[in-house]
CSV table of C-alpha atoms and ligand atoms in Angstrom, one decimal:
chain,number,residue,atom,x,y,z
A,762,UNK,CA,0.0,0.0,0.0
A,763,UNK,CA,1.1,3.5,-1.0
A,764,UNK,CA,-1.0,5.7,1.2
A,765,UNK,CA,0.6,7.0,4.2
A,766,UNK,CA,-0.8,9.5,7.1
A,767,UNK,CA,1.0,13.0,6.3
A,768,UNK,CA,1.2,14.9,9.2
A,769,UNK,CA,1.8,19.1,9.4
A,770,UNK,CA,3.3,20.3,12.4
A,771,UNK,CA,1.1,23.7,13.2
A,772,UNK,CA,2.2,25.9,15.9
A,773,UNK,CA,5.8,24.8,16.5
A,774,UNK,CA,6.8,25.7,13.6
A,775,UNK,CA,6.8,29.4,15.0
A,776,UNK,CA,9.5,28.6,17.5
A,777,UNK,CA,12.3,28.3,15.7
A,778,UNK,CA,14.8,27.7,18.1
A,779,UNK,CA,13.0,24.8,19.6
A,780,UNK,CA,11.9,23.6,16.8
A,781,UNK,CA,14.1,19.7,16.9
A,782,UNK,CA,13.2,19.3,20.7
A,783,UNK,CA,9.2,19.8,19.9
A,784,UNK,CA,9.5,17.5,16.4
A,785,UNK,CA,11.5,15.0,18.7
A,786,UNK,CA,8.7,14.8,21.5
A,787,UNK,CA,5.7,14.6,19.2
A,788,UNK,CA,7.5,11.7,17.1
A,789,UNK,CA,8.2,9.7,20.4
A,790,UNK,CA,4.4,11.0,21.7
A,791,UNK,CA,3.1,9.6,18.3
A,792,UNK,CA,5.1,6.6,18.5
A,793,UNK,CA,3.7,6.1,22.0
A,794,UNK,CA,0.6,6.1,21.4
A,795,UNK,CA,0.5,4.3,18.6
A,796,UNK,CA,2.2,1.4,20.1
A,797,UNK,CA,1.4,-2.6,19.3
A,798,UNK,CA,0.4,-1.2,15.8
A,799,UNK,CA,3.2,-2.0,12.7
A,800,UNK,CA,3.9,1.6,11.9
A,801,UNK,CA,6.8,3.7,10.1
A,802,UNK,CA,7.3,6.8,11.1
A,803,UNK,CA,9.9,9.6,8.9
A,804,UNK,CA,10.2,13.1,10.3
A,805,UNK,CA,11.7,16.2,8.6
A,806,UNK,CA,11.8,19.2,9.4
A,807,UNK,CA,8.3,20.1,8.3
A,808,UNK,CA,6.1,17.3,8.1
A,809,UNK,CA,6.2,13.6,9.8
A,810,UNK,CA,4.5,10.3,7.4
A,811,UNK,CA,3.0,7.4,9.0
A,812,UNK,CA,3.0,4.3,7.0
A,813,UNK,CA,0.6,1.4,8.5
A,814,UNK,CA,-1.7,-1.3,7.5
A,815,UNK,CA,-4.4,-0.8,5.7
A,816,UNK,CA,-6.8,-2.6,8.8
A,817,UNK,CA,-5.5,0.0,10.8
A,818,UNK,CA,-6.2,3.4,9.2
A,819,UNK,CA,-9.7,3.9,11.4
A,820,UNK,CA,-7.5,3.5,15.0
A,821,UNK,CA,-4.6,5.6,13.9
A,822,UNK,CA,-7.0,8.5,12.8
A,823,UNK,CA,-8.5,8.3,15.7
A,824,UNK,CA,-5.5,8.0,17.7
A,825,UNK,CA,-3.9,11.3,15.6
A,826,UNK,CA,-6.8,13.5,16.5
A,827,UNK,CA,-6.1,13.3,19.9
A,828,UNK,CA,-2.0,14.1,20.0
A,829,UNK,CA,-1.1,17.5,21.2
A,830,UNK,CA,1.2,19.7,18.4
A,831,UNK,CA,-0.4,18.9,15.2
A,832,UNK,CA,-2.1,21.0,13.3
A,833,UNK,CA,-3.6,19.3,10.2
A,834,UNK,CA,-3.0,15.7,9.0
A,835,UNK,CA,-4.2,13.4,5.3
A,836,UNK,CA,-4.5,10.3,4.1
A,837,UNK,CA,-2.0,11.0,1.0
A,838,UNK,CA,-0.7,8.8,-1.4
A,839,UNK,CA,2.9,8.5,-1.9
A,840,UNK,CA,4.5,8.7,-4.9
A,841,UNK,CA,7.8,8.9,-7.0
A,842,UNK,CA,9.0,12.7,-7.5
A,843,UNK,CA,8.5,12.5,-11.0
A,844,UNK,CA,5.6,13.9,-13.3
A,845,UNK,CA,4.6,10.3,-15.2
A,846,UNK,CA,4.4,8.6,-11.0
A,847,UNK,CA,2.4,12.0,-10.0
A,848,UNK,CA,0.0,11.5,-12.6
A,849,UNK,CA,-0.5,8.1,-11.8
A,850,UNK,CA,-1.0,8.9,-8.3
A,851,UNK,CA,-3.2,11.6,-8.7
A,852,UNK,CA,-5.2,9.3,-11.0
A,853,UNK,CA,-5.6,6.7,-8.5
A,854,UNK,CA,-6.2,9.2,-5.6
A,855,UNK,CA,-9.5,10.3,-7.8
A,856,UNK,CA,-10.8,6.5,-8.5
A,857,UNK,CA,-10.6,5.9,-5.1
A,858,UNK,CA,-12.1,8.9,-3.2
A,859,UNK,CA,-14.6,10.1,-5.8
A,860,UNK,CA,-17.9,8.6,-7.3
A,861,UNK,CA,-19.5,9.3,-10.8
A,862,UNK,CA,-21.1,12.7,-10.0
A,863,UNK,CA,-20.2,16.0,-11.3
A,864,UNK,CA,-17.4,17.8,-9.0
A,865,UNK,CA,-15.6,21.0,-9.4
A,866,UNK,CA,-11.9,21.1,-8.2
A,867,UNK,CA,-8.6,23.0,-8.1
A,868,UNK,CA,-5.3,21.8,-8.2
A,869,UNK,CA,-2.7,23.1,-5.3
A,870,UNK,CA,0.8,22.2,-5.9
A,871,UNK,CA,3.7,23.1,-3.3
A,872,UNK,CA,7.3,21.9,-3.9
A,873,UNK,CA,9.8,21.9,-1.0
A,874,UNK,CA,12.1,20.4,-3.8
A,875,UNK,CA,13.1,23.7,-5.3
A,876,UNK,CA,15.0,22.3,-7.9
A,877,UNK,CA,12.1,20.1,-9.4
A,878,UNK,CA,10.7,21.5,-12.5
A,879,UNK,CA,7.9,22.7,-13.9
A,880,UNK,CA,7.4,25.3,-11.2
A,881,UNK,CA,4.2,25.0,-8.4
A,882,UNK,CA,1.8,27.6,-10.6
A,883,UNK,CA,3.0,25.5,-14.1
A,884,UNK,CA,2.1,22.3,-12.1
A,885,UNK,CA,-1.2,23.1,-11.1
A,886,UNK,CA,-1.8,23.4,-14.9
A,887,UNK,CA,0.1,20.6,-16.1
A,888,UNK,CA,-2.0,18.1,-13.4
A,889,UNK,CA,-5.4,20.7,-13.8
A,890,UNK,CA,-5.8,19.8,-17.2
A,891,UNK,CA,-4.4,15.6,-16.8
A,892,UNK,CA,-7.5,15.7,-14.6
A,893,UNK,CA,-10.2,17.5,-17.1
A,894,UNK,CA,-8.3,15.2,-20.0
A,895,UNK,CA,-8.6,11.6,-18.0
A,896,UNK,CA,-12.4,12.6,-15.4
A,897,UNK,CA,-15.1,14.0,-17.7
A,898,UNK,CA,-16.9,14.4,-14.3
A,899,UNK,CA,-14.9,16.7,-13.2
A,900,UNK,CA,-14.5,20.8,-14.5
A,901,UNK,CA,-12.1,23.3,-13.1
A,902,UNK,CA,-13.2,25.7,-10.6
A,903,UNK,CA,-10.6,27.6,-8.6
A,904,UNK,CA,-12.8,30.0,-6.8
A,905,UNK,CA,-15.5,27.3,-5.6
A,906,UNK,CA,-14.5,24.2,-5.5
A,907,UNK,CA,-15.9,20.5,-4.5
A,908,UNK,CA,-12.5,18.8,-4.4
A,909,UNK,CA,-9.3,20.4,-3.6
A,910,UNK,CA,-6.1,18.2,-5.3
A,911,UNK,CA,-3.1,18.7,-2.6
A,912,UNK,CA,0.2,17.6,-4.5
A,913,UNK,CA,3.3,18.2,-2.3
A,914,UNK,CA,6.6,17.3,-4.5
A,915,UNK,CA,9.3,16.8,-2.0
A,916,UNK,CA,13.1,15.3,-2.4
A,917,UNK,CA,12.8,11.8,-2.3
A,918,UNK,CA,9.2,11.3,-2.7
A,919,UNK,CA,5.8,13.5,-3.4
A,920,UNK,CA,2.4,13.0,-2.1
A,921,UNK,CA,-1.1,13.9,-3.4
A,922,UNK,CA,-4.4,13.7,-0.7
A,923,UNK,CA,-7.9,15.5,-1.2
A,924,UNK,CA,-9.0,16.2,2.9
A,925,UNK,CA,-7.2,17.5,5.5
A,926,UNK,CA,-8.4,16.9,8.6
A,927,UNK,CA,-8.1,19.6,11.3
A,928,UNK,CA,-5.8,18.2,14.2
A,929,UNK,CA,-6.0,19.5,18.0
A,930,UNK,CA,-2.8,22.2,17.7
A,931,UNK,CA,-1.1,23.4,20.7
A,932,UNK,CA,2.4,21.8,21.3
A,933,UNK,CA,3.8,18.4,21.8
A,934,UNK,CA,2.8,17.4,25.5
A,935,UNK,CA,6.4,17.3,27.1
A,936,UNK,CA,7.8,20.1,25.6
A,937,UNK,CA,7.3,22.7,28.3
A,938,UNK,CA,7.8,21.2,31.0
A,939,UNK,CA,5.8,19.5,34.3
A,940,UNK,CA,3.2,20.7,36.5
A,941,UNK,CA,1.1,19.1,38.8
A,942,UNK,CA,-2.7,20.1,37.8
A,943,UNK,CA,-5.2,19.8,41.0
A,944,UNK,CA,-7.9,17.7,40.2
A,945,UNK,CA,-11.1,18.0,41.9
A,946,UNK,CA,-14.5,16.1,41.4
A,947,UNK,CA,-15.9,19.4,39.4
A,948,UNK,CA,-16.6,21.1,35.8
A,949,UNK,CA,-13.1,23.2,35.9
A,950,UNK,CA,-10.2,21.2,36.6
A,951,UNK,CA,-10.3,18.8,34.2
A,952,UNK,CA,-10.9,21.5,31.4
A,953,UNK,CA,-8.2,23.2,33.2
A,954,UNK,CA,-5.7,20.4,32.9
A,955,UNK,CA,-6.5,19.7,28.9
A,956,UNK,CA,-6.1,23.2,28.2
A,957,UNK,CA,-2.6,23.1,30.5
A,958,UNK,CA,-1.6,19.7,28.4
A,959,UNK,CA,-2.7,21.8,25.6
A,960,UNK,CA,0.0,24.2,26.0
A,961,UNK,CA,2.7,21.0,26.1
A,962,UNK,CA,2.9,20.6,29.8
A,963,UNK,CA,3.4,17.8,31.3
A,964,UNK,CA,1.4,16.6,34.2
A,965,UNK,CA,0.5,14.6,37.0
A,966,UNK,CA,-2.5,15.1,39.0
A,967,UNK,CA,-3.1,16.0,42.7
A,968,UNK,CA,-6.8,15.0,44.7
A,969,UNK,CA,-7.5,16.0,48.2
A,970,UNK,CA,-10.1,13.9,49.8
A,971,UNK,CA,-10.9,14.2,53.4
A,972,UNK,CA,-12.4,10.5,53.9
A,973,UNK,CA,-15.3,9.7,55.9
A,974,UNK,CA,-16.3,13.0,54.7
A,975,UNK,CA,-16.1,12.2,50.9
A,976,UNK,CA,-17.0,9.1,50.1
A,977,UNK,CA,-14.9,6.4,47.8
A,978,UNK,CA,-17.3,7.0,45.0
A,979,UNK,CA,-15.6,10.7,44.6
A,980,UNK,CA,-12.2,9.1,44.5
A,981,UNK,CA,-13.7,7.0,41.8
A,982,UNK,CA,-14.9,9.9,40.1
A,983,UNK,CA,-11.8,11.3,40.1
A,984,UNK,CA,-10.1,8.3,38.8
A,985,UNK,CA,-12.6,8.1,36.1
A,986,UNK,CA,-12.0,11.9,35.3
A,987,UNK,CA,-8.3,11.1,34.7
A,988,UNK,CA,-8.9,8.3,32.8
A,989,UNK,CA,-10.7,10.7,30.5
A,990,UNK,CA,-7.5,12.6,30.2
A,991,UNK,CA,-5.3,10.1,29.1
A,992,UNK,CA,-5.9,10.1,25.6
A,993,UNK,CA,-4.6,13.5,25.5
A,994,UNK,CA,-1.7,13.0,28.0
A,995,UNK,CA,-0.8,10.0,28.2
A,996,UNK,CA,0.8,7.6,31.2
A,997,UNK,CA,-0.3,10.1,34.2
A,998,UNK,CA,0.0,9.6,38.0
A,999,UNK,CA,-2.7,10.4,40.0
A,1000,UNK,CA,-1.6,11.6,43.5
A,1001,UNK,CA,-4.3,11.1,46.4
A,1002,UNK,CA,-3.7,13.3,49.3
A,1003,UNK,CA,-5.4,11.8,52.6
A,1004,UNK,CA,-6.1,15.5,53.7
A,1005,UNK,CA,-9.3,14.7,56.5
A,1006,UNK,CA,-7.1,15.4,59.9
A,1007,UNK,CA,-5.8,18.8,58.5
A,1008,UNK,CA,-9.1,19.9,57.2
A,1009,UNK,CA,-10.6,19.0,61.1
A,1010,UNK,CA,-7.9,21.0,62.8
A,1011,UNK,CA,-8.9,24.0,59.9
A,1012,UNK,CA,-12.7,23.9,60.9
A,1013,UNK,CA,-11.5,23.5,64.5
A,1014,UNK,CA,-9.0,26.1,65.3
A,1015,UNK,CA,-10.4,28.8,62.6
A,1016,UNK,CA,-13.2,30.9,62.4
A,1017,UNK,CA,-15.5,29.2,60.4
A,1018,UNK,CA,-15.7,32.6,57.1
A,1019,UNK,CA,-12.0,31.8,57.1
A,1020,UNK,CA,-11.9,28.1,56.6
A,1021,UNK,CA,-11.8,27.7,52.8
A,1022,UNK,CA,-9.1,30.3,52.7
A,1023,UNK,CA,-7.5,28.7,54.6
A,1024,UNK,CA,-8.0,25.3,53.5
A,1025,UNK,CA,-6.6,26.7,50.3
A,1026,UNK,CA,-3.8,27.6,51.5
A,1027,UNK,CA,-2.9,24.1,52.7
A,1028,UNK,CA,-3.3,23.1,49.7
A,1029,UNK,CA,-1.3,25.4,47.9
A,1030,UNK,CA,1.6,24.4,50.7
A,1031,UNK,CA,1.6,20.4,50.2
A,1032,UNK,CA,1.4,21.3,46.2
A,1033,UNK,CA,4.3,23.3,46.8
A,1034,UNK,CA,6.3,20.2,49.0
A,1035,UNK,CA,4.6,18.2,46.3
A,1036,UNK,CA,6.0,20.2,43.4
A,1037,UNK,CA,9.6,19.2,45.2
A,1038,UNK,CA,9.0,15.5,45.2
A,1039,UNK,CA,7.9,15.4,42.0
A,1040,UNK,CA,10.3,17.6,40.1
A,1041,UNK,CA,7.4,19.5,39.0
A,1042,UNK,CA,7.8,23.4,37.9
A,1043,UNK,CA,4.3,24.6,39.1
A,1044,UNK,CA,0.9,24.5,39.8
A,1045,UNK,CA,-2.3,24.0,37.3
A,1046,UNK,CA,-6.0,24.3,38.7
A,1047,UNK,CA,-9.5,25.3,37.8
A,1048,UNK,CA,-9.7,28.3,39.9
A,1049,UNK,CA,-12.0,31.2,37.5
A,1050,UNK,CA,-12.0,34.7,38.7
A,1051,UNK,CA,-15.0,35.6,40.7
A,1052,UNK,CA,-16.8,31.8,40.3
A,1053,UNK,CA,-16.9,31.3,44.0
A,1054,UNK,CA,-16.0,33.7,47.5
A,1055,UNK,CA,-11.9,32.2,47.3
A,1056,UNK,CA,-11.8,33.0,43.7
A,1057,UNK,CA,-11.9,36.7,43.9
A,1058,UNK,CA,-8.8,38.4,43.4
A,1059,UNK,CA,-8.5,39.5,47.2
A,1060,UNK,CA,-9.1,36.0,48.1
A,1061,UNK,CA,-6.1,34.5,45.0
A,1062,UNK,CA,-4.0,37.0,46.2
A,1063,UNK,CA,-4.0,35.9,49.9
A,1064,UNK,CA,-4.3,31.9,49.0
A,1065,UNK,CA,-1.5,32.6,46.1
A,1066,UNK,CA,0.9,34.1,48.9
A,1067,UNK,CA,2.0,31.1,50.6
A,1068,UNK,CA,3.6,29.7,47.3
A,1069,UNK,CA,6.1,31.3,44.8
A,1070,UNK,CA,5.6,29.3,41.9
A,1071,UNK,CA,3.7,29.6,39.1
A,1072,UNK,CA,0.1,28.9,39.4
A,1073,UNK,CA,-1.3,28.5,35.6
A,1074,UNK,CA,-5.3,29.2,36.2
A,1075,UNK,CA,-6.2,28.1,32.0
A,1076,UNK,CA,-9.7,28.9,33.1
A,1077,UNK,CA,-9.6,31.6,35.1
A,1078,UNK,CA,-11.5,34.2,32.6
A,1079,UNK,CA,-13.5,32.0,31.0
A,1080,UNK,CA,-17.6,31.7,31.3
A,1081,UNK,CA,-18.5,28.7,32.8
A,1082,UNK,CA,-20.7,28.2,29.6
A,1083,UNK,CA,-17.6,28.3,28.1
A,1084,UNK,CA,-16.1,26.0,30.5
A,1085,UNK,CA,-18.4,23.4,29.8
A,1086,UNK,CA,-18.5,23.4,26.1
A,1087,UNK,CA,-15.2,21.9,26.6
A,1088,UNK,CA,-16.2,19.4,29.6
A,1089,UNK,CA,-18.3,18.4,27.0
A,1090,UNK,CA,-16.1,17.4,24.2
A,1091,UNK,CA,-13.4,15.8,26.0
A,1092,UNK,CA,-16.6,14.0,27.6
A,1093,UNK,CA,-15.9,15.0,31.3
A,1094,UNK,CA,-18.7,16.9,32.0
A,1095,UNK,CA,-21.0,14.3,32.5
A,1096,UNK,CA,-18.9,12.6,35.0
A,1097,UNK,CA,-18.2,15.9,36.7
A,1098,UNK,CA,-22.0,16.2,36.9
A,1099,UNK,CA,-22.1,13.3,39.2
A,1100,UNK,CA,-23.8,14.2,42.8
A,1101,UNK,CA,-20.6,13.3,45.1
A,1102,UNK,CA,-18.9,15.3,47.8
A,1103,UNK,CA,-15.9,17.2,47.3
A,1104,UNK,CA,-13.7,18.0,50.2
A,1105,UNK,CA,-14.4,21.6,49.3
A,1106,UNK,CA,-18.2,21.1,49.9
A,1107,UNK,CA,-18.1,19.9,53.3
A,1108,UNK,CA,-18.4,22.1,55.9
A,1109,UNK,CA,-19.1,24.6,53.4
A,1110,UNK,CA,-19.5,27.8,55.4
A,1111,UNK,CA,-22.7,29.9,55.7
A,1112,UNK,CA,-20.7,33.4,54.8
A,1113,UNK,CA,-17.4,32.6,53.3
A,1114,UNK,CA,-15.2,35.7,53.5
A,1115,UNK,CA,-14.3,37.1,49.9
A,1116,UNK,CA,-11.9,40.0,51.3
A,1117,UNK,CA,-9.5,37.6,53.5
A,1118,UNK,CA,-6.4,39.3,55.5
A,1119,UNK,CA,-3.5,37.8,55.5
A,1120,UNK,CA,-2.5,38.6,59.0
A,1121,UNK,CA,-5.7,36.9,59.9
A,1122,UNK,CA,-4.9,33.6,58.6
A,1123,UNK,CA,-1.4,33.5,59.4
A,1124,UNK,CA,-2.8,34.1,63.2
A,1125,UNK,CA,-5.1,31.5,62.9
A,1126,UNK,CA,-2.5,29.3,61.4
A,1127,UNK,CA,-0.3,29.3,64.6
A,1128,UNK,CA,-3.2,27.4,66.6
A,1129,UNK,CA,-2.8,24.3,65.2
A,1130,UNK,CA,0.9,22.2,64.2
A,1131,UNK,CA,-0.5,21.6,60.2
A,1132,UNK,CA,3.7,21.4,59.4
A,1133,UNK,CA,3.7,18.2,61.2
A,1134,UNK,CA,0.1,17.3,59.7
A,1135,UNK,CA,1.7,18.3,56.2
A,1136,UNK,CA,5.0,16.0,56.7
A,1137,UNK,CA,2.3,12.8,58.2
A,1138,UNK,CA,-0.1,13.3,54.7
A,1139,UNK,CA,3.2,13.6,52.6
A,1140,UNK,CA,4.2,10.0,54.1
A,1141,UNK,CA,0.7,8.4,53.3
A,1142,UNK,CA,0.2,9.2,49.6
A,1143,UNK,CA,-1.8,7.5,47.7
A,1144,UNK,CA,-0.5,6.8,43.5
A,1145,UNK,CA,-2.6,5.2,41.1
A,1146,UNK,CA,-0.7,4.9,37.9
A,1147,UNK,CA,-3.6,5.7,35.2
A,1148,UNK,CA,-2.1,4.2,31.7
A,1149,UNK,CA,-4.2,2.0,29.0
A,1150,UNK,CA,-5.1,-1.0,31.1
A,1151,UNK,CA,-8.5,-0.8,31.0
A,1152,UNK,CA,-9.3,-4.0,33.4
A,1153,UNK,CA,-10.9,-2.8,36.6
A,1154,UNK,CA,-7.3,-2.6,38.5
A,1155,UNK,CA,-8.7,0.0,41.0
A,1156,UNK,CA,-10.5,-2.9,42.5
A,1157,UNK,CA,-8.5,-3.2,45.8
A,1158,UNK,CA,-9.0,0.9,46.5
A,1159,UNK,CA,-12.2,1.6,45.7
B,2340,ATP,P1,-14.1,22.6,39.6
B,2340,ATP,O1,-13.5,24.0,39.8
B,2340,ATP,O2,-13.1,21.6,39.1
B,2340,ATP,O3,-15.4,22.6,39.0
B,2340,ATP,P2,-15.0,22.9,42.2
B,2340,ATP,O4,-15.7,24.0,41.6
B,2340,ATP,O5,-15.5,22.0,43.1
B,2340,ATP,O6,-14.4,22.1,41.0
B,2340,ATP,P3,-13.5,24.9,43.3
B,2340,ATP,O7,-13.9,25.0,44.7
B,2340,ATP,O8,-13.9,25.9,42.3
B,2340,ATP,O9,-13.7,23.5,42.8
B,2340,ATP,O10,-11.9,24.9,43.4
B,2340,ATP,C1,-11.1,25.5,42.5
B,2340,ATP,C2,-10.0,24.6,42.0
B,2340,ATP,O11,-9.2,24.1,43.1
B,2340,ATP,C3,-10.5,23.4,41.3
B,2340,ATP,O12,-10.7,23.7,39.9
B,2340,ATP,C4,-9.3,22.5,41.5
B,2340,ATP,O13,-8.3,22.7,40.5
B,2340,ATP,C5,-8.8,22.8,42.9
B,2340,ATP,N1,-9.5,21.9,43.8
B,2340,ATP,C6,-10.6,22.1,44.6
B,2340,ATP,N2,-10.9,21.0,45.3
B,2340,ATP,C7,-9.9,20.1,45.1
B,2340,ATP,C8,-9.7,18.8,45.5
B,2340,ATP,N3,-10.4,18.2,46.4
B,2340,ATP,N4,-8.6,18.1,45.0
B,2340,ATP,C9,-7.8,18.7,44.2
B,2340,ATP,N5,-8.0,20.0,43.7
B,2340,ATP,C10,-9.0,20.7,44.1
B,2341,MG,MG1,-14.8,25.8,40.3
């Protein structure tokens, strides 16, 4: 078989410098996730070309549309740089994609191959009129077109496809780094950490539960949450933080309008020992401006301040309208939607402050020893490894 998938790079083509490193990760991300399948895989500079068996052309596309760093990809057919093999292909791209019907189309020629003759505008007429000569169904219409004929004449070999299909952009995940994404039972996070993997970070991902209070069915949400992001991220540790004593001691030693600023601030503190043992170079969470009382900017500000590093908030102006359109097409939302406690919802206060001081919490903070309650959770993490086994392997923790 001749056909390969031809694969253009997108946005990392921009950065120049970088541009090896992010063509290196997406090949090994492609690779990765294409793995058990008999593929090839070439790279250049400007384009990568899959070849595969035929039986496995559905799972690869499928597979393609969900790897960070491409832009556009085609089913193209490969062919010898030469005019006669280009014809050929061409004529064997049409028999096999097109029925009888009438079609307009329009011939778009680029050459990489500089030195290859006639030039791109003299090829497009050269393989226009091959076409109106050898299809009587099909007329030339460059303005409004049915069928658009790509031919890409590079050195060693050309290619010639009819659809592009419109890939997920952003970069390669990998090539930016890794952050630890907090990943609550809600709407936000997980769009949070797709758009964050989006931008080629790296991540693994950080639940608080606070058990008797939430219930094993949360964690289980959770899990299935991140097992909704690994198509997009693949092999991804899930870190479960047993956070129930330090949450009692909060709503014990603090007045009760303070306690989800200051419960947020915990947080933010084992992320930041977190961060350490993880090699990680910041935060990622759901946090949008104004959603709830610790999301206003008073409230970020004094949460934000027990932490120096970056805290990426990918959703923090959207709409949650906006929000959910994409919960709903990386199919989160409906598990988000799910009735279970978080450890934010308990002991929710009736009058949650949303101008918090931050002498007040740092004199609240002195009542209780949470350093030593912070080194005790760090010892009794929980890891679940999510990766493509998809036999029930949670069994023995949920
Ligand atoms: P989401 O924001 O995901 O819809 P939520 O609205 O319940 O969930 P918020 O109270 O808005 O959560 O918290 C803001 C962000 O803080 C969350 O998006 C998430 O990144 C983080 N977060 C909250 N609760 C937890 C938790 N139990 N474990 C890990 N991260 C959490
Ligand atoms: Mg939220």
């Amino acid at each position: 078989m001749n056909r390969v998938i031809l694969i253009k790079y997108g946005e990392l083509t921009t950065k120049k410098g970088n541009r090896k490193i992010f063509i290196n990760t997406l090949y090994s991300n492609i690779l990765k996730k294409l793995k058990g399948l008999n593929v090839n895989i070439f790279k250049d500079m400007s384009r990568m070309y899959i070849e595969y068996e035929d039986k496995d052309q559905d799972i690869i596309i499928k597979n393609i549309g969900e790897i960070f760093g491409i832009h556009a990809y085609s089913i193209a057919y490969k062919s010898e740089s030469n005019i006669d093999s280009i014809k050929k292909t061409i004529s064997m791209v049409l028999k096999e994609n097109l029925d009888e019907h009438d079609y307009t189309f329009k011939v778009e020629t680029k050459r990489s191959d500089k030195r290859f003759e006639p030039n791109s505008v003299e090829c497009n007429h050269l393989f226009g009129g091959y076409i109106l000569k050898s299809f009587k169904n099909l007329k030339v219409n460059v303005h409004e077109y049915d069928v658009l004929v790509h031919i890409e004449i590079r050195n060693d070999y050309s290619y010639v496809y009819l659809n592009e299909y419109k890939g997920l952009g952003g970069y390669p995940v990998g090539t930016l780094g890794n952050c630890l994404a907090m990943l609550s039972g809600g709407i936000d996070s997980p769009v949070a950490s797709y758009l964050a993997l989006k931008r080629g970070i790296k991540l693994d991902l950080v639940y608080f539960e606070a058990i008797p209070h939430t219930s094993l069915e949360a964690r289980e949400k959770v899990i299935n949450l991140a097992r909704k992001l690994y198509p997009y991220s693949g092999d991804i540790k899930l870190i479960i933080v047993p956070f129930t004593k330090l949450q009692e001691a909060i709503y014990k030693n603090c007045l009760e309008n303070y306690s989800i600023t200051i419960m947020r601030r915990m947080m933010y503190r084992i992320m930041e020992k977190l961060t350490i043992k993880y090699k990680a170079l910041g935060i990622v969470n759901g946090e949008s401006i104004g959603q709830v009382a610790s999301q206003t900017l008073t409230s970020m500000k004094v949460i934000n301040s027990v932490t120096n590093l970056p805290v990426i908030r990918p959703v923090a102006c959207f709409d949650k309208l906006e929000i959910i359109k994409i919960a709903k097409k990386i199919d989160t939302y409906d598990i988000s939607i799910l009735p279970y406690e978080d450890c934010c919802t308990i002991f929710v206060p009736k009058h949650p402050i949303i101008n918090p001081r931050i002498d007040t919490c740092l004199e609240m903070e002195k009542k209780f020893d949470y350093e030593d309650m912070i080194a005790e959770i760090l010892n009794n993490l929980l890891i679940i490894n999510i990766d493509n086994n998809t036999n029930n392997e949670y069994k023995d923790i949920l």
